[in-house]
Coordinates of C-alpha atoms in Angstrom, one line a residue:
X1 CA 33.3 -41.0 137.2
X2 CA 35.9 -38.9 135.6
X3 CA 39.7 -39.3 136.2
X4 CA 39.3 -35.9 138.4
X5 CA 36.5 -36.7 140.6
X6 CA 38.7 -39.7 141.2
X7 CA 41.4 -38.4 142.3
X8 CA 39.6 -35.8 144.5
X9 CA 37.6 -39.1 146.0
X10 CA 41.0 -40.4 146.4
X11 CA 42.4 -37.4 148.3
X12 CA 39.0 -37.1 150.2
X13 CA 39.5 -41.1 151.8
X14 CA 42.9 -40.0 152.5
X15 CA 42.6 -37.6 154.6
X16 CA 40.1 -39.8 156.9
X17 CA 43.2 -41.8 157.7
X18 CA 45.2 -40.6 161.0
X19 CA 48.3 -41.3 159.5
X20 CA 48.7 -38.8 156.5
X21 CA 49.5 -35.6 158.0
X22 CA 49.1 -33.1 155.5
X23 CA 49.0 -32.5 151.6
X24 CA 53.0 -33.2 151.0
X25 CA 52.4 -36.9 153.0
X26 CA 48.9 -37.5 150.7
X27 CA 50.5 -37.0 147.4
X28 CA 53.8 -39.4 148.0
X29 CA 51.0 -41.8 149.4
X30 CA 49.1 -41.4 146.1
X31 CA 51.7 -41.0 143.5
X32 CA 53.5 -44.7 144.5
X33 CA 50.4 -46.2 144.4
X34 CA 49.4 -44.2 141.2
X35 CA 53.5 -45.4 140.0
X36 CA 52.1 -49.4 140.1
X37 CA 49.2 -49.2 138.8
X38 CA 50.4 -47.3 135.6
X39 CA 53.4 -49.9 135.5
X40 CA 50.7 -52.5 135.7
X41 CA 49.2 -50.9 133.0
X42 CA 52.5 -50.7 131.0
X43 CA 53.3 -54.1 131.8
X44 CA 50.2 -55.2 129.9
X45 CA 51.2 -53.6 126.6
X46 CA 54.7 -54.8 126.3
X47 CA 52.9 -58.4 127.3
X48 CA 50.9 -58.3 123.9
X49 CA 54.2 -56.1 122.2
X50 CA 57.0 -58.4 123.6
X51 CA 57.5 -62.1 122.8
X52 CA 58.0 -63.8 126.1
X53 CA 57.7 -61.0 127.9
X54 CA 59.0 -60.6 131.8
X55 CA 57.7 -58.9 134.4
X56 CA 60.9 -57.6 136.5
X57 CA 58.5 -57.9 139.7
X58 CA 58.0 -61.4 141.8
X59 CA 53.9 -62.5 140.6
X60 CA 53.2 -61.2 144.6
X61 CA 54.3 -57.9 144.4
X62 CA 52.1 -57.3 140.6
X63 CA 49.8 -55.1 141.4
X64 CA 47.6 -57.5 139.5
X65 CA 47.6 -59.9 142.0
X66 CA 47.4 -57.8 145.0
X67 CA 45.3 -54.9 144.6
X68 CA 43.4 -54.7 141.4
X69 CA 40.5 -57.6 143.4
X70 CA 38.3 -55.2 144.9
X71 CA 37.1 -58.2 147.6
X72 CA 40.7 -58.9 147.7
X73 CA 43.5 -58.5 150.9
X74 CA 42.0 -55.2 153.6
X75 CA 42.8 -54.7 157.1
X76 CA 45.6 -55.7 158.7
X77 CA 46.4 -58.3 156.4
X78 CA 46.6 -55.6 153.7
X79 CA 48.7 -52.9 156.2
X80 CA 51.0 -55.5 157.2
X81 CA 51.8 -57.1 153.9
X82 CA 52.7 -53.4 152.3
X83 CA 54.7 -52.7 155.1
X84 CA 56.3 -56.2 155.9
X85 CA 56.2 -57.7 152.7
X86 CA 56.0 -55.0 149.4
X87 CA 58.1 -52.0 150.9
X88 CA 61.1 -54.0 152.1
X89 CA 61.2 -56.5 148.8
X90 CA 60.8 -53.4 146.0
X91 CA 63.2 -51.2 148.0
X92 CA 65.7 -54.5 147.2
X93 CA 64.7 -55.8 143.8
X94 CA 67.4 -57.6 141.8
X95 CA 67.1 -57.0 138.4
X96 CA 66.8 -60.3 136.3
X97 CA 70.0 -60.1 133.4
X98 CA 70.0 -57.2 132.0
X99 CA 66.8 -56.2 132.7
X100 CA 66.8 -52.2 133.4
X101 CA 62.9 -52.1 135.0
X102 CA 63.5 -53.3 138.1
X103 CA 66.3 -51.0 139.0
X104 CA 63.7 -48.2 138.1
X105 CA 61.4 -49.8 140.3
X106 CA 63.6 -50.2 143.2
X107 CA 65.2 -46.6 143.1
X108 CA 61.4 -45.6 143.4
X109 CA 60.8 -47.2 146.4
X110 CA 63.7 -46.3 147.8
X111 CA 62.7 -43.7 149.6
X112 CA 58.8 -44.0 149.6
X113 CA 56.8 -45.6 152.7
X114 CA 53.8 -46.3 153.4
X115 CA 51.7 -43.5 155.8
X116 CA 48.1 -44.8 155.9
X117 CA 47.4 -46.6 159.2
X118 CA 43.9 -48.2 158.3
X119 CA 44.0 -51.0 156.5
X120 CA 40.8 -50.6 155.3
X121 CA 41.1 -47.0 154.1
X122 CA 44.1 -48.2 152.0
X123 CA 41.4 -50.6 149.9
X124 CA 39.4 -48.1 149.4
X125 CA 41.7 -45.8 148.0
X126 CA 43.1 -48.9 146.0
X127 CA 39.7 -49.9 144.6
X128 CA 39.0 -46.2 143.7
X129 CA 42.3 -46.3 141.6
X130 CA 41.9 -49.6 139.9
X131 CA 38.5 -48.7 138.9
X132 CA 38.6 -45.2 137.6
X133 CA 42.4 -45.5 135.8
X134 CA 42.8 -47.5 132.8
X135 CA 46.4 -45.9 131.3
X136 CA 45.9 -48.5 128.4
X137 CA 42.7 -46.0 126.8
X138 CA 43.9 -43.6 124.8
X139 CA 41.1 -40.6 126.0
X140 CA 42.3 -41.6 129.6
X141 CA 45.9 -41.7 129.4
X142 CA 46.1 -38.1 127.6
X143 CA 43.6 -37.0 130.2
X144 CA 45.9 -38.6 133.6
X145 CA 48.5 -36.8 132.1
X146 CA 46.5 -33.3 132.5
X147 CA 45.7 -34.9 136.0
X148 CA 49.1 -35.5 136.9
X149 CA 50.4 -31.9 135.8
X150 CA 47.6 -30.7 138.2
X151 CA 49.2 -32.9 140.6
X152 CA 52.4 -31.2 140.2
X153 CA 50.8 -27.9 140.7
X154 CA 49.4 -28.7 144.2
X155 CA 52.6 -29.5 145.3
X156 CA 52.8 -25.4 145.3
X157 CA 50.4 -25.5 148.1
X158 CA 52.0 -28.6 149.8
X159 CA 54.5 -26.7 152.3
X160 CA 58.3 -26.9 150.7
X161 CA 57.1 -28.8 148.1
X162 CA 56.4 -26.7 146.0
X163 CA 59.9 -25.7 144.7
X164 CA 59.4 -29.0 142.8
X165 CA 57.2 -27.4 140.1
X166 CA 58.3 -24.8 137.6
X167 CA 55.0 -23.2 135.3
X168 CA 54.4 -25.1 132.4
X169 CA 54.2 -21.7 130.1
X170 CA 58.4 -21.4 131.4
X171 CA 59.3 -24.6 130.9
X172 CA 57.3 -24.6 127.0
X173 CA 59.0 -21.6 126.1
X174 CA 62.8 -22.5 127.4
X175 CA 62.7 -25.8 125.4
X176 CA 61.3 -24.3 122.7
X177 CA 63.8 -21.6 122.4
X178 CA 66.6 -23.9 122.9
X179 CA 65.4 -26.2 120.8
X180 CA 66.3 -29.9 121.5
X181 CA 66.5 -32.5 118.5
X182 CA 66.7 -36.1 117.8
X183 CA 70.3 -37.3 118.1
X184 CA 71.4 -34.9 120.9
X185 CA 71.8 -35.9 124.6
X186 CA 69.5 -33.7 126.6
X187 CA 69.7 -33.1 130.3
X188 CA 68.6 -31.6 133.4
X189 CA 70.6 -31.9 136.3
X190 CA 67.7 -30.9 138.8
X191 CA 65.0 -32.4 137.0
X192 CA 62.2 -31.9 140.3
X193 CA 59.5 -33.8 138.9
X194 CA 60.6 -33.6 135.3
X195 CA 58.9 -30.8 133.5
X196 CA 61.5 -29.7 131.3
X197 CA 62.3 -33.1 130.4
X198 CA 58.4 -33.9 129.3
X199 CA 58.5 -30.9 127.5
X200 CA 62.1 -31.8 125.6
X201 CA 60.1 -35.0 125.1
X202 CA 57.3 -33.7 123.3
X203 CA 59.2 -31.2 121.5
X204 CA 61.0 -33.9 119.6
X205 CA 58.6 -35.9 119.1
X206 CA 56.7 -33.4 117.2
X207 CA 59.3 -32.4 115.3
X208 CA 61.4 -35.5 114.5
X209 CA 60.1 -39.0 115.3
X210 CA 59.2 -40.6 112.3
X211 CA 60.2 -44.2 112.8
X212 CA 60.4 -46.9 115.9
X213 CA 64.4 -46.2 115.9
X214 CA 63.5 -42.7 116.2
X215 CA 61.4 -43.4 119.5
X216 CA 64.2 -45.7 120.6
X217 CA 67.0 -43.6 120.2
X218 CA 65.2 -40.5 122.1
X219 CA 64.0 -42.6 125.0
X220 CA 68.1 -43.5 125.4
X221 CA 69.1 -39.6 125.0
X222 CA 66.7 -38.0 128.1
X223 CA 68.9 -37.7 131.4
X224 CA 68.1 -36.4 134.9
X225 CA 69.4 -36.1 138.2
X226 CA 67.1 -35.6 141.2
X227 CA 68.3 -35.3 144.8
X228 CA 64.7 -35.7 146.9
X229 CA 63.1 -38.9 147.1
X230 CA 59.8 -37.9 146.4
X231 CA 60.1 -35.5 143.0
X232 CA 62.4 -38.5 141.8
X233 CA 59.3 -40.8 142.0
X234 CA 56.5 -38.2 140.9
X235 CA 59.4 -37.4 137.6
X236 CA 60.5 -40.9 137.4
X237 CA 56.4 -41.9 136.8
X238 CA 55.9 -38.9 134.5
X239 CA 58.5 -40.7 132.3
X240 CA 56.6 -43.7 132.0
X241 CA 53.4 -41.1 131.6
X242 CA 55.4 -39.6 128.3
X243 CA 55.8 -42.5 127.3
X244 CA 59.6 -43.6 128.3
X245 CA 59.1 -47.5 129.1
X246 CA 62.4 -47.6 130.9
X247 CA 63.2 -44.4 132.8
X248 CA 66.8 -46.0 133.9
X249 CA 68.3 -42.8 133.3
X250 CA 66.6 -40.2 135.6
X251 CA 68.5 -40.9 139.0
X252 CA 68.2 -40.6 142.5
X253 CA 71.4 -38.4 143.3
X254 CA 72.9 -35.6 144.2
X255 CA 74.8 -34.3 140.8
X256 CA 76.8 -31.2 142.9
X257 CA 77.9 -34.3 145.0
X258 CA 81.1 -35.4 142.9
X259 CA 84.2 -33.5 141.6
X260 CA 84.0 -31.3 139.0
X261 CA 86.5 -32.1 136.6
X262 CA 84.8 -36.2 136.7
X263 CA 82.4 -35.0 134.3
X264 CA 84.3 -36.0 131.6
X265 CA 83.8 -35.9 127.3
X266 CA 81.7 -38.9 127.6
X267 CA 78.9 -37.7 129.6
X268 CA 79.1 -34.1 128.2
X269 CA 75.3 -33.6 126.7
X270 CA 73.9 -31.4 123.8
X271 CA 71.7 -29.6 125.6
X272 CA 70.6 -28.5 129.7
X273 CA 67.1 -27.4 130.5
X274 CA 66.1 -26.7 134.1
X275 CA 65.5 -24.5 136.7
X276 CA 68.4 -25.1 140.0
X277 CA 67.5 -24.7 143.5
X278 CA 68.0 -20.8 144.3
X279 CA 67.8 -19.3 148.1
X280 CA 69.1 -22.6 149.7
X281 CA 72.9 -23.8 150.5
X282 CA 74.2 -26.8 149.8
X283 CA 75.7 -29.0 152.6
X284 CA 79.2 -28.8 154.5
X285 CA 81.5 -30.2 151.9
X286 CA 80.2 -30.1 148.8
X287 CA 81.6 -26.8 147.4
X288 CA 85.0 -29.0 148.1
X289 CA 84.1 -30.7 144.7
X290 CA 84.6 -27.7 142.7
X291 CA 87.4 -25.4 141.9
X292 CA 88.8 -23.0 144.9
X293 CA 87.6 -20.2 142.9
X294 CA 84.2 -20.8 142.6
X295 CA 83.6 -22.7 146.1
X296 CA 80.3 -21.3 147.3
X297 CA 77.3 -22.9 149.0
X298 CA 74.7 -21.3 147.2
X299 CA 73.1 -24.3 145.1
X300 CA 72.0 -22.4 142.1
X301 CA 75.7 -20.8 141.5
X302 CA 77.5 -24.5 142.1
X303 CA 74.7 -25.3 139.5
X304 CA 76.0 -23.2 136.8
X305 CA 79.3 -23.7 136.7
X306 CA 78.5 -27.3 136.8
X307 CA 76.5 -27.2 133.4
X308 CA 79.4 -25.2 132.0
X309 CA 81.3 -28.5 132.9
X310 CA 78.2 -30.6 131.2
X311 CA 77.8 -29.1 127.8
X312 CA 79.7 -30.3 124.7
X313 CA 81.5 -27.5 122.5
X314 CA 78.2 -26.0 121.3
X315 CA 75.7 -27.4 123.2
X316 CA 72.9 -25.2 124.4
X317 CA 71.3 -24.1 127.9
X318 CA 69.0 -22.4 129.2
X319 CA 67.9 -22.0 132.7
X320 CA 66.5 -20.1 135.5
X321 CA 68.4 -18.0 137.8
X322 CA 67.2 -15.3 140.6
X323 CA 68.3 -11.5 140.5
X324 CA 70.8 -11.9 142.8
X325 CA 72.7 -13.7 140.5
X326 CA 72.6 -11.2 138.3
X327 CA 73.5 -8.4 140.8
X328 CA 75.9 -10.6 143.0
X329 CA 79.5 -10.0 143.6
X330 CA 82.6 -11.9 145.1
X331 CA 82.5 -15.3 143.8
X332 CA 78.9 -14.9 141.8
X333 CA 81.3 -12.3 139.5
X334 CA 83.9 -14.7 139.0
X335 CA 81.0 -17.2 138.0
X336 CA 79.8 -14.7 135.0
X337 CA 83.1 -13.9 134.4
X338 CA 83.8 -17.6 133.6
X339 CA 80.1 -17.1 131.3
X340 CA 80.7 -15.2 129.5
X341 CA 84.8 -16.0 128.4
X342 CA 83.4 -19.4 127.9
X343 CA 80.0 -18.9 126.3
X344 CA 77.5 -17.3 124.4
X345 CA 75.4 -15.4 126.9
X346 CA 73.1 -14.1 123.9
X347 CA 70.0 -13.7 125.5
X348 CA 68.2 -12.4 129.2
X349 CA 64.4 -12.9 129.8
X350 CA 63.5 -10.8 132.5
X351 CA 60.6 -12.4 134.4
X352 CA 57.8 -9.6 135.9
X353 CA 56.8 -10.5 139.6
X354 CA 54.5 -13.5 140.8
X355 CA 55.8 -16.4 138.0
X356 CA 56.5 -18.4 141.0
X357 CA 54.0 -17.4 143.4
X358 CA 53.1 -18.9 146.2
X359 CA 56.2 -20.7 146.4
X360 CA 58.7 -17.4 146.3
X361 CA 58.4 -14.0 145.4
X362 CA 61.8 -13.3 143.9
X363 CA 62.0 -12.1 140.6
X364 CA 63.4 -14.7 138.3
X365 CA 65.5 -14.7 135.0
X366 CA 65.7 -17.2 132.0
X367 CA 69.5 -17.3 131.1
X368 CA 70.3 -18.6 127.7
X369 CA 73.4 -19.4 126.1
X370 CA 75.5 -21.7 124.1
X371 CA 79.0 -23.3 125.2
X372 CA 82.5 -22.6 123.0
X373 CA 82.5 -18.9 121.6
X374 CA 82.7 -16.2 123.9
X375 CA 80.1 -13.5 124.6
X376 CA 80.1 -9.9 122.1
X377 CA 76.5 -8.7 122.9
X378 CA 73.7 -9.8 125.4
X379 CA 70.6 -8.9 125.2
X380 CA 67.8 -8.9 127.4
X381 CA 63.8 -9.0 126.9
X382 CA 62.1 -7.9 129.8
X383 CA 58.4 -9.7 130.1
X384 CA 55.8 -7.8 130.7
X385 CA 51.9 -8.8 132.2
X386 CA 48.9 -9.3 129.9
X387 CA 46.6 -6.5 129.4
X388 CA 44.9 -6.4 132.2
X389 CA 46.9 -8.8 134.9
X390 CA 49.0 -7.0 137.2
X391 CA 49.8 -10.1 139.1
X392 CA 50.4 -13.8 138.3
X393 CA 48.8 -16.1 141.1
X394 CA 47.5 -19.4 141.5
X395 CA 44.1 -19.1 140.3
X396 CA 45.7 -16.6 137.3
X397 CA 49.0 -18.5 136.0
X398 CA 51.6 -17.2 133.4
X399 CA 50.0 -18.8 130.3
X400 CA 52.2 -20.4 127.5
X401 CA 50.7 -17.6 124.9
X402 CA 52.4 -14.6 126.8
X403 CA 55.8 -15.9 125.0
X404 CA 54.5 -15.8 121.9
X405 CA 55.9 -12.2 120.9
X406 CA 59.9 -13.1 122.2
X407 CA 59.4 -16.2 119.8
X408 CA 58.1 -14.4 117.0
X409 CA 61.1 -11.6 118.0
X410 CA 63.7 -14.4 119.1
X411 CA 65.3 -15.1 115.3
X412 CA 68.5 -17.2 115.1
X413 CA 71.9 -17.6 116.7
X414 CA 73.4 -19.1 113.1
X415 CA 73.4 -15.2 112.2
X416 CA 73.9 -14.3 115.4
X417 CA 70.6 -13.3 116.0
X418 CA 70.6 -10.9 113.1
X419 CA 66.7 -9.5 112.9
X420 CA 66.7 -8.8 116.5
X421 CA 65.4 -4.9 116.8
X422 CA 65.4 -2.9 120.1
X423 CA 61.3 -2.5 120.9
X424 CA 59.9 -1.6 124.3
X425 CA 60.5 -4.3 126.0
X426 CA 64.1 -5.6 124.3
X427 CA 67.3 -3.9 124.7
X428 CA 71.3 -4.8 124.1
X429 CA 74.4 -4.3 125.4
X430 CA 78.0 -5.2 124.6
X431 CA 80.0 -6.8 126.8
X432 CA 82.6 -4.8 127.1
X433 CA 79.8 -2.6 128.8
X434 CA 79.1 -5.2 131.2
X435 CA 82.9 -5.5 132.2
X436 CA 82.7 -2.0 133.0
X437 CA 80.3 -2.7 135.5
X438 CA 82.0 -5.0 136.9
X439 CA 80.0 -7.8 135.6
X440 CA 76.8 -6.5 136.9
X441 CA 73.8 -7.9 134.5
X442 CA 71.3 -6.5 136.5
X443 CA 70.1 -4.2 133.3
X444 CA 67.1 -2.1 133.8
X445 CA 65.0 -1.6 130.0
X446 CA 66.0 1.7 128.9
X447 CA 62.8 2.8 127.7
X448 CA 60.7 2.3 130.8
X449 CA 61.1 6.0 133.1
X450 CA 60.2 5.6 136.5
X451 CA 57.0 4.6 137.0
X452 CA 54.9 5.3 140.6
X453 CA 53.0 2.4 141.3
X454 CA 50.2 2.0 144.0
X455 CA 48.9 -1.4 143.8
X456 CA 49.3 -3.3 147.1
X457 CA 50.3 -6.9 145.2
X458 CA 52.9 -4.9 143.3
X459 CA 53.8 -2.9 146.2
X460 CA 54.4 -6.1 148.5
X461 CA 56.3 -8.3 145.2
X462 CA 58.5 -5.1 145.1
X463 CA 59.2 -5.6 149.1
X464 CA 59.7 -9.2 148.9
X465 CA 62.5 -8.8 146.0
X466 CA 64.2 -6.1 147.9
X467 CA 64.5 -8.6 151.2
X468 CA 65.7 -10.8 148.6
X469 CA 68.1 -8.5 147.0
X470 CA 69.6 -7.3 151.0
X471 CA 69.8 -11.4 151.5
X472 CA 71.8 -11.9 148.5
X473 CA 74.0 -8.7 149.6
X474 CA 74.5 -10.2 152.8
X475 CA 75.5 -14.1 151.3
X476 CA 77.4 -12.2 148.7
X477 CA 79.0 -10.1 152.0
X478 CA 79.7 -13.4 154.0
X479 CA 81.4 -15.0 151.1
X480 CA 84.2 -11.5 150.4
X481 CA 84.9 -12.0 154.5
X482 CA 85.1 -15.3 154.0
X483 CA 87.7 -15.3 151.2
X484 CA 89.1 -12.9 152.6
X485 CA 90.0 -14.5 155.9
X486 CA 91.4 -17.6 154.3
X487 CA 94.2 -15.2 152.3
X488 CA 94.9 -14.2 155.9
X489 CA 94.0 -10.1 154.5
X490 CA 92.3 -8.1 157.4
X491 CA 88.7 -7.7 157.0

């Protein structure tokens, strides 16, 4: 049986089980179970690799001993061991010395529980997994890990969850265009379940790990903050998927959740990849951590001021942001304003309709830039569909080739991007342009006219941006009273 028709026999036994209620419940069920069998499978590599090698579990909890005899514990006895016995001792390992592993292991089940009520169910799903994964094959490992991204993408179907999962063909070209290297810290500060950070992964290894120092010294240098308990264990496993034996450094946190100025010079990092909550607020309190200036509940606004705060003196970011960011006024100007007197704003992707879809409709931006010099020029590159595609959708996804054109166009910030030419779809403007409007980045190209469009997916994209453009009005609205009110000036 292939490593897909497992997993869809998997999910199929699942859902027999009166205790899973819905797609969002049957994935965190699968992916801690999926978590120890892989670490199982880890475990016997650094046994051969390592001299008097450790396990960081207690022999009971291996899933060796527990789950991988298919005549072994069912029933009750199997229900009330994982919820009297496994849950409660993982969720309070002790580490042994030094040993890093078992605080990994322990932050992952955290959080996680057990849903499946039938004992017997939850051997059958076991049995399934022991026999049709084997991470320690080669062909199978590379083929999990196209099992696992697909995974990710049906979290975009799973309710809420979906806002975990950013397109693969964004995240490629970001990290590619920012260009992480061996020696630089890279982070993301709202990692979800860790795309950007497999693809900064990836992207260094295929361009600069030559040598078992080199391995070692980027598995110390990836860092990520995730504040849900179930993307931190589906990002904290793709780690040990990519190959990071010891993911101690993607954490289970909230990083808005801590003053501003404590990110000091020693945890500044090289380079921020990631794509920040937008639409939601942040709870009562935490805009207290940063500056009176740019207090604001929005989540993806605390988020970029914060990654000012993170970057060394010309470190790199890039990251996605909604239109109303761009448009937004009040404290979202002061924001910008901070941008671009502090960066190098050098470059706006303008995302078409439907990148995100099903989980939003709003129209997204990629924002890159690079921390120490301040902005002269920005210019923007608006993306337009395939031949043929007026729509992205789930069963028709952005595909990693679209970008190919902004790379090949995308030249060098070393000359300040000096073989950039104005085409179709690129465009610049100075910034002393953009002051004059008050900070407004919301550019439209200059060489599209107005264009009358009658296709109903287009139509209805263009209605759900313009709710989301009123929304941001209104937040934007809220937060000028707001301020306003606390000078004591009548509204």
């Amino acid at each position: 049986m292939s490593i897909s028709s497992t997993i869809k026999s998997i999910q199929d036994t699942m859902r027999k089980d009166v205790g899973v209620d819905g797609d969002a419940q049957r994935l965190s069920q699968l992916v801690w179970m999926l978590f120890l069998k892989i670490f199982d499978d880890r475990e016997s590599e650094w046994e051969l690799l390592q001299d008097n090698y450790k396990s960081p579990l207690p022999e009971r909890y291996r899933w060796r001993n527990w789950a991988a005899d298919a005549e072994g514990m069912t029933g009750d006895e199997l229900k009330q061991f994982l919820d009297n016995e496994l849950f409660p001792n993982l969720q309070q390992l002790q580490a042994k010395g030094n040993d890093q592993r078992a605080h990994v292991v322990r932050s992952v089940f955290e959080d996680a529980y057990n849903y499946m009520k039938s004992g017997q169910l939850i051997r059958q799903v076991i049995n399934k997994i022991q026999e049709g994964i084997d991470f320690n094959k080669a062909q199978e490992r590379h083929l999990f890990g196209d099992m696992y991204e697909q995974l990710l993408r049906d979290l975009q179907a799973a309710g809420n969850a979906g806002e975990f999962y950013t397109p693969r063909a964004v995240t490629e070209f970001m990290v590619r265009m920012v260009n992480p290297r061996l020696g630089e810290k890279v982070m993301d500060p709202a990692c979800g379940t860790g795309g950007f950070l497999t693809c900064s992964i990836e992207h260094i290894r295929k361009h600069d790990v030559k040598t078992v120092d080199d391995e070692a010294q980027l598995q110390a240098a990836i860092f990520g903050i995730e504040k849900k308990p179930m993307p931190h264990l589906l990002c904290t496993t793709n780690m040990i998927l990519h190959g990071i034996d010891v993911p101690s450094n993607i954490r289970h946190d909230n990083t808005l959740a801590r003053p501003l100025i404590s990110w000091g010079p020693k945890e500044r990092v090289d380079v921020v990849v990631t794509n920040p909550p937008f639409g939601g607020m942040e709870e009562d309190g935490i805009e207290t951590n940063f500056p009176a200036t740019f207090r604001t509940r929005e989540t993806a606004d605390l988020f970029l001021v914060l990654i000012m705060q993170m970057l060394k003196n010309g470190g790199r970011a890039a990251l996605v942001l909604p239109d109303g960011f761009l448009f937004g006024e009040g404290i979202k100007t002061r924001i910008k304003e901070k941008l671009l007197e502090e960066c190098n704003l050098h470059t706006i992707v303008r995302l078409p309709n439907g990148v995100f879809a099903p989980y939003t409709g709003i129209k997204t931006n990629l924002l890159f830039f690079s921390k120490g010099t301040p902005t002269t020029d920005i210019w923007f590159y608006e993306h337009p569909y395939p031949p043929g595609v007026k729509s992205y959708n789930k069963t028709k996804p952005m595909r990693i080739e679209e970008f190919d054109v902004e790379a090949a166009w995308w030249g060098s910030e070393a000359d300040r991007f000096a073989t950039r030419v104005e085409n179709e779809q690129a465009w610049k403007i100075s910034v002393a342009d953009i002051k004059a409007r008050n900070y407004n980045l919301d550019c439209k190209n200059p060489h599209v006219g107005e264009q009358e469009i009658h296709d109903p997916e287009v139509l209805l994209a263009q209605y759900s941006a313009m709710q989301a453009h009123i929304a941001a009005l209104r937040a934007t609205l809220k937060d000028v009273l707001a301020e306003a009110l606390q000078r004591g000036e009548p509204a």
